[in-house]
Amino acid sequence: KLVEDDYGENKMGYYRFPSVTGNKLAFVSESNIWIGDVRGGKAARLSSTYSREGVPVLSPDGSHVAFVAVTYDGADVFIGSTSGGAIEQITTGGRAQQIAAWPEDDEILIVSSAFSKLSSAQLVKVNPSTDVSEPLPFAQAVSGAKDTYHGCYVFVPLRQTSETKRYEGGEQSRIWSWCAPSPGDSPPEAKNLTPESTWGVRGAWSPKTSTSGKLQDMIFFLSDKEDVANLWVMKRDGSVSKSLTSECVYDIREFDIDGEVVVYRRLGDL
C-alpha cells in the first residue's frame, strides 16, 4: 500500500533511500538522514554536520541507523542511535560505496572497494561492535542481502554504467545466490537466479529478504522486465516470480522490506 497524505502525494520534500524496521522509518532528504514513523507524521533530522549523507539502513531492532557519509577522507560508514547523540565511524579509508543491509546485530553488509586489488566493488561484512571488516568471496558485488533463515547471500555482481534507461547489454544486472558451506565442506559455486535464458534481456537488481517466517523462501527485488521498474518477488531458487506493483510511468528507484511491510520510492515520494 502506498502511503499518501490527504492530497494524494506528499506536498513537500524529496525523499529517498527508505529503510524500515517495525514502525520506524529512516530516509534521506536535503542530503541528511531523517527518522520518522512508517505510518506518517513528523520526522526528525538525525544528521546535519556531515556532507552528503546517504543510504541509511536501520538495525534489526530499529535502535540504530548506519549510513554512508562523505568526509575529508572519502566515503565511510557511520552508525548512530535513532534517538540522536554521538555518531561513530566504523570504517576507514574512504572506500565505502553504500550499505546493502543490516541483517543481524553483529553484521552489516556494505559495498566497498577496500579489499579489491582492482578497486572493484565487493560485498563486505562489518561487525559494528568491533569494526572488523571481512569481504565475502565474490569478486564483484554492487548490492546484496542476507537470507538469515538459510545462511545464504543474494547479490548483484554488475550494474550497467551507461545512462541507458532500458539497458539490454553485457553489463546487465543479474541476481545470484551463494550459501555458506558447512564446516569441512568446500565452498559452493554461486547460482545465477535470473539468467538471460529464462529471465530475459532486462535486468534484476536490489535483492532483499524478509524477516517474516511466512516469506523466508522469497527474494524481493526491482526489475524493468516489463518496461517500467517495479517491485518483484521470486522463490529463493529463482523458479517462480511475479510483479508485486504496477507502476506504469515512473520507475521504483529504491525499496525496503521488514516483515510484511514494504516501503518504496517513486519520484520524490515514499
CSV table of C-alpha atoms in Angstrom, one decimal:
chain,number,residue,atom,x,y,z
A,1,LYS,CA,0.0,0.0,0.0
A,2,LEU,CA,1.4,3.4,-1.0
A,3,VAL,CA,1.3,5.8,2.0
A,4,GLU,CA,-0.1,9.2,0.8
A,5,ASP,CA,-1.4,12.3,2.5
A,6,ASP,CA,-4.9,13.8,2.0
A,7,TYR,CA,-3.8,15.5,-1.2
A,8,GLY,CA,-2.7,12.2,-2.8
A,9,GLU,CA,1.0,13.0,-2.7
A,10,ASN,CA,3.5,14.3,-0.1
A,11,LYS,CA,3.4,18.0,-0.5
A,12,MET,CA,6.9,19.0,0.5
A,13,GLY,CA,10.4,17.4,0.4
A,14,TYR,CA,12.2,14.9,-1.8
A,15,TYR,CA,12.6,11.6,0.0
A,16,ARG,CA,15.0,8.8,-1.0
A,17,PHE,CA,16.6,5.6,0.3
A,18,PRO,CA,13.9,4.3,2.7
A,19,SER,CA,14.8,1.8,5.4
A,20,VAL,CA,12.1,0.3,7.6
A,21,THR,CA,12.2,-1.7,10.8
A,22,GLY,CA,8.9,-2.2,12.6
A,23,ASN,CA,7.1,1.2,12.6
A,24,LYS,CA,10.4,3.1,12.4
A,25,LEU,CA,11.4,4.7,9.0
A,26,ALA,CA,14.8,6.2,8.0
A,27,PHE,CA,15.2,8.1,4.8
A,28,VAL,CA,17.3,10.8,3.1
A,29,SER,CA,16.1,14.4,2.4
A,30,GLU,CA,18.2,17.5,1.9
A,31,SER,CA,21.3,15.3,1.9
A,32,ASN,CA,20.7,14.4,5.6
A,33,ILE,CA,19.3,11.4,7.4
A,34,TRP,CA,15.8,11.7,8.9
A,35,ILE,CA,13.9,9.3,11.2
A,36,GLY,CA,10.1,9.1,11.2
A,37,ASP,CA,7.2,6.7,11.5
A,38,VAL,CA,6.1,4.4,8.7
A,39,ARG,CA,2.5,5.3,9.4
A,40,GLY,CA,3.2,9.0,8.8
A,41,GLY,CA,3.5,12.1,10.9
A,42,LYS,CA,6.5,14.3,11.7
A,43,ALA,CA,10.1,13.2,11.0
A,44,ALA,CA,13.2,14.3,12.9
A,45,ARG,CA,16.6,15.2,11.3
A,46,LEU,CA,19.2,12.9,12.7
A,47,SER,CA,22.3,14.4,10.9
A,48,SER,CA,23.2,17.8,9.8
A,49,THR,CA,27.0,18.2,10.1
A,50,TYR,CA,28.4,15.7,7.6
A,51,SER,CA,28.4,16.3,3.9
A,52,ARG,CA,26.1,14.2,1.6
A,53,GLU,CA,24.9,11.5,3.9
A,54,GLY,CA,23.0,8.8,2.2
A,55,VAL,CA,21.9,5.2,2.1
A,56,PRO,CA,20.6,4.8,5.7
A,57,VAL,CA,19.9,1.3,7.0
A,58,LEU,CA,18.2,0.6,10.3
A,59,SER,CA,19.5,-2.1,12.7
A,60,PRO,CA,17.3,-5.2,13.2
A,61,ASP,CA,15.8,-3.7,16.4
A,62,GLY,CA,15.5,-0.2,15.0
A,63,SER,CA,17.6,1.4,17.7
A,64,HIS,CA,20.5,2.4,15.5
A,65,VAL,CA,21.0,3.5,11.9
A,66,ALA,CA,24.0,3.0,9.7
A,67,PHE,CA,24.8,5.3,6.8
A,68,VAL,CA,27.4,6.4,4.4
A,69,ALA,CA,28.9,9.9,4.7
A,70,VAL,CA,31.5,11.7,2.7
A,71,THR,CA,34.3,13.3,4.8
A,72,TYR,CA,37.7,14.6,4.0
A,73,ASP,CA,39.0,11.0,3.7
A,74,GLY,CA,36.3,9.9,1.2
A,75,ALA,CA,33.1,7.9,1.8
A,76,ASP,CA,32.9,5.8,5.0
A,77,VAL,CA,30.2,4.1,7.1
A,78,PHE,CA,28.9,5.6,10.4
A,79,ILE,CA,26.3,4.4,12.9
A,80,GLY,CA,24.3,6.3,15.5
A,81,SER,CA,21.3,6.0,17.7
A,82,THR,CA,17.9,6.7,16.1
A,83,SER,CA,17.2,8.8,19.2
A,84,GLY,CA,20.1,11.1,18.5
A,85,GLY,CA,23.5,11.6,20.1
A,86,ALA,CA,27.1,10.9,19.0
A,87,ILE,CA,27.9,9.3,15.6
A,88,GLU,CA,30.5,6.6,15.4
A,89,GLN,CA,32.7,5.9,12.3
A,90,ILE,CA,33.1,2.1,11.8
A,91,THR,CA,35.1,2.0,8.5
A,92,THR,CA,38.2,4.0,7.4
A,93,GLY,CA,40.0,4.6,4.1
A,94,GLY,CA,37.2,6.3,2.2
A,95,ARG,CA,36.3,3.3,0.0
A,96,ALA,CA,32.7,2.6,1.1
A,97,GLN,CA,30.1,3.0,-1.6
A,98,GLN,CA,26.8,2.1,0.0
A,99,ILE,CA,25.2,0.0,2.7
A,100,ALA,CA,23.5,-3.1,1.4
A,101,ALA,CA,21.8,-4.5,4.5
A,102,TRP,CA,21.9,-4.9,8.3
A,103,PRO,CA,20.7,-8.5,8.6
A,104,GLU,CA,22.0,-9.3,12.1
A,105,ASP,CA,23.1,-7.3,15.2
A,106,ASP,CA,26.8,-8.2,14.6
A,107,GLU,CA,26.8,-8.0,10.8
A,108,ILE,CA,26.4,-5.0,8.4
A,109,LEU,CA,26.8,-5.6,4.7
A,110,ILE,CA,28.4,-2.8,2.8
A,111,VAL,CA,29.6,-2.3,-0.7
A,112,SER,CA,33.3,-1.3,-0.7
A,113,SER,CA,36.4,-1.5,-2.8
A,114,ALA,CA,38.7,-1.6,0.2
A,115,PHE,CA,39.7,-5.3,-0.3
A,116,SER,CA,39.9,-5.4,-4.1
A,117,LYS,CA,43.3,-5.1,-5.8
A,118,LEU,CA,41.4,-3.9,-8.9
A,119,SER,CA,39.3,-1.4,-7.0
A,120,SER,CA,36.2,-3.4,-7.8
A,121,ALA,CA,33.1,-3.1,-5.6
A,122,GLN,CA,32.7,-6.1,-3.3
A,123,LEU,CA,30.2,-7.1,-0.6
A,124,VAL,CA,31.9,-6.7,2.8
A,125,LYS,CA,30.7,-7.8,6.3
A,126,VAL,CA,31.4,-5.3,9.1
A,127,ASN,CA,30.9,-6.0,12.8
A,128,PRO,CA,29.6,-2.7,14.3
A,129,SER,CA,30.8,-3.7,17.8
A,130,THR,CA,34.4,-4.5,16.8
A,131,ASP,CA,34.7,-2.6,13.5
A,132,VAL,CA,36.2,-5.7,11.9
A,133,SER,CA,35.6,-6.0,8.2
A,134,GLU,CA,35.7,-9.1,6.0
A,135,PRO,CA,34.9,-9.4,2.3
A,136,LEU,CA,32.6,-12.1,1.1
A,137,PRO,CA,34.1,-14.5,-1.5
A,138,PHE,CA,32.7,-12.7,-4.6
A,139,ALA,CA,35.0,-10.9,-7.0
A,140,GLN,CA,32.4,-8.2,-7.6
A,141,ALA,CA,29.1,-7.1,-6.0
A,142,VAL,CA,27.2,-3.8,-6.2
A,143,SER,CA,24.3,-4.8,-3.9
A,144,GLY,CA,23.2,-7.7,-1.8
A,145,ALA,CA,21.3,-9.1,1.2
A,146,LYS,CA,21.5,-12.0,3.6
A,147,ASP,CA,18.9,-14.7,3.9
A,148,THR,CA,19.2,-15.3,7.7
A,149,TYR,CA,16.9,-18.3,7.6
A,150,HIS,CA,19.1,-20.3,5.3
A,151,GLY,CA,22.6,-18.7,5.8
A,152,CYS,CA,22.7,-17.6,2.1
A,153,TYR,CA,23.5,-14.3,0.4
A,154,VAL,CA,21.9,-12.9,-2.7
A,155,PHE,CA,23.9,-10.3,-4.7
A,156,VAL,CA,24.3,-8.5,-8.0
A,157,PRO,CA,27.8,-8.6,-9.5
A,158,LEU,CA,27.4,-5.8,-12.0
A,159,ARG,CA,25.3,-2.8,-12.6
A,160,GLN,CA,25.4,-1.2,-16.0
A,161,THR,CA,27.4,2.1,-16.1
A,162,SER,CA,25.8,3.8,-19.1
A,163,GLU,CA,22.9,6.2,-18.9
A,164,THR,CA,20.7,3.9,-21.0
A,165,LYS,CA,17.4,3.6,-19.2
A,166,ARG,CA,16.2,0.3,-20.6
A,167,TYR,CA,19.6,-1.4,-20.9
A,168,GLU,CA,20.0,-4.7,-22.6
A,169,GLY,CA,23.7,-5.1,-23.0
A,170,GLY,CA,26.5,-7.2,-21.5
A,171,GLU,CA,26.7,-5.4,-18.2
A,172,GLN,CA,23.1,-6.4,-17.3
A,173,SER,CA,22.3,-6.8,-13.7
A,174,ARG,CA,21.6,-10.4,-12.6
A,175,ILE,CA,20.8,-11.7,-9.2
A,176,TRP,CA,23.0,-14.5,-7.8
A,177,SER,CA,22.7,-16.7,-4.7
A,178,TRP,CA,25.5,-18.2,-2.6
A,179,CYS,CA,25.2,-20.2,0.5
A,180,ALA,CA,28.0,-20.5,3.1
A,181,PRO,CA,29.4,-24.1,3.3
A,182,SER,CA,29.1,-26.3,6.4
A,183,PRO,CA,32.4,-26.8,8.3
A,184,GLY,CA,34.7,-29.0,6.4
A,185,ASP,CA,32.9,-28.7,3.1
A,186,SER,CA,34.2,-27.0,0.0
A,187,PRO,CA,32.7,-23.6,-0.8
A,188,PRO,CA,29.9,-24.0,-3.4
A,189,GLU,CA,29.6,-22.1,-6.6
A,190,ALA,CA,27.2,-19.2,-6.8
A,191,LYS,CA,24.0,-19.7,-8.8
A,192,ASN,CA,22.5,-17.2,-11.3
A,193,LEU,CA,18.8,-16.8,-10.4
A,194,THR,CA,17.9,-14.5,-13.3
A,195,PRO,CA,19.9,-15.7,-16.3
A,196,GLU,CA,19.1,-14.3,-19.7
A,197,SER,CA,17.9,-17.7,-20.9
A,198,THR,CA,15.0,-17.8,-18.5
A,199,TRP,CA,14.6,-14.2,-17.3
A,200,GLY,CA,15.2,-12.3,-20.5
A,201,VAL,CA,17.4,-9.4,-21.6
A,202,ARG,CA,16.2,-6.9,-19.0
A,203,GLY,CA,17.9,-6.7,-15.6
A,204,ALA,CA,17.1,-7.5,-12.0
A,205,TRP,CA,18.7,-5.7,-9.1
A,206,SER,CA,18.5,-4.6,-5.4
A,207,PRO,CA,17.7,-8.0,-3.9
A,208,LYS,CA,16.3,-8.1,-0.4
A,209,THR,CA,14.9,-10.7,2.0
A,210,SER,CA,12.2,-10.5,4.6
A,211,THR,CA,12.4,-11.2,8.4
A,212,SER,CA,8.9,-12.8,8.2
A,213,GLY,CA,8.8,-16.6,8.6
A,214,LYS,CA,6.0,-16.6,6.0
A,215,LEU,CA,8.3,-15.1,3.4
A,216,GLN,CA,11.5,-16.9,4.3
A,217,ASP,CA,11.7,-18.6,0.9
A,218,MET,CA,11.2,-15.4,-1.1
A,219,ILE,CA,13.6,-12.8,-2.6
A,220,PHE,CA,12.3,-9.3,-3.3
A,221,PHE,CA,13.9,-7.2,-6.0
A,222,LEU,CA,13.5,-4.5,-8.7
A,223,SER,CA,13.3,-5.1,-12.4
A,224,ASP,CA,12.2,-3.3,-15.6
A,225,LYS,CA,11.4,-6.6,-17.3
A,226,GLU,CA,8.0,-5.2,-18.2
A,227,ASP,CA,9.4,-1.8,-19.3
A,228,VAL,CA,9.0,0.2,-16.1
A,229,ALA,CA,11.0,-0.7,-13.0
A,230,ASN,CA,8.6,-2.4,-10.5
A,231,LEU,CA,8.9,-4.5,-7.3
A,232,TRP,CA,9.1,-8.2,-8.0
A,233,VAL,CA,9.3,-11.4,-5.8
A,234,MET,CA,10.6,-14.8,-6.6
A,235,LYS,CA,11.3,-18.0,-4.8
A,236,ARG,CA,14.8,-18.3,-3.4
A,237,ASP,CA,15.8,-20.8,-6.1
A,238,GLY,CA,14.6,-18.4,-8.8
A,239,SER,CA,11.9,-20.8,-10.0
A,240,VAL,CA,8.8,-18.7,-9.7
A,241,SER,CA,8.5,-14.9,-10.0
A,242,LYS,CA,5.8,-12.2,-10.2
A,243,SER,CA,5.4,-8.4,-10.1
A,244,LEU,CA,4.0,-7.0,-6.9
A,245,THR,CA,3.5,-3.4,-8.1
A,246,SER,CA,2.1,-2.0,-11.3
A,247,GLU,CA,3.8,1.4,-11.8
A,248,CYS,CA,3.4,2.2,-15.5
A,249,VAL,CA,5.0,5.6,-15.8
A,250,TYR,CA,7.7,6.2,-13.2
A,251,ASP,CA,10.3,3.7,-12.0
A,252,ILE,CA,10.5,2.5,-8.5
A,253,ARG,CA,14.0,3.7,-7.5
A,254,GLU,CA,14.6,2.1,-4.1
A,255,PHE,CA,12.7,0.0,-1.6
A,256,ASP,CA,13.0,-1.8,1.7
A,257,ILE,CA,11.1,-4.6,3.4
A,258,ASP,CA,10.6,-5.5,7.1
A,259,GLY,CA,8.3,-8.4,7.9
A,260,GLU,CA,5.3,-8.0,5.5
A,261,VAL,CA,5.7,-4.2,5.1
A,262,VAL,CA,7.4,-2.7,2.0
A,263,VAL,CA,8.3,1.0,1.6
A,264,TYR,CA,9.4,2.2,-1.9
A,265,ARG,CA,10.4,5.4,-3.6
A,266,ARG,CA,8.6,6.7,-6.7
A,267,LEU,CA,10.0,10.1,-7.9
A,268,GLY,CA,10.5,12.1,-4.6
A,269,ASP,CA,7.8,10.3,-2.6
A,270,LEU,CA,7.7,7.3,-0.3
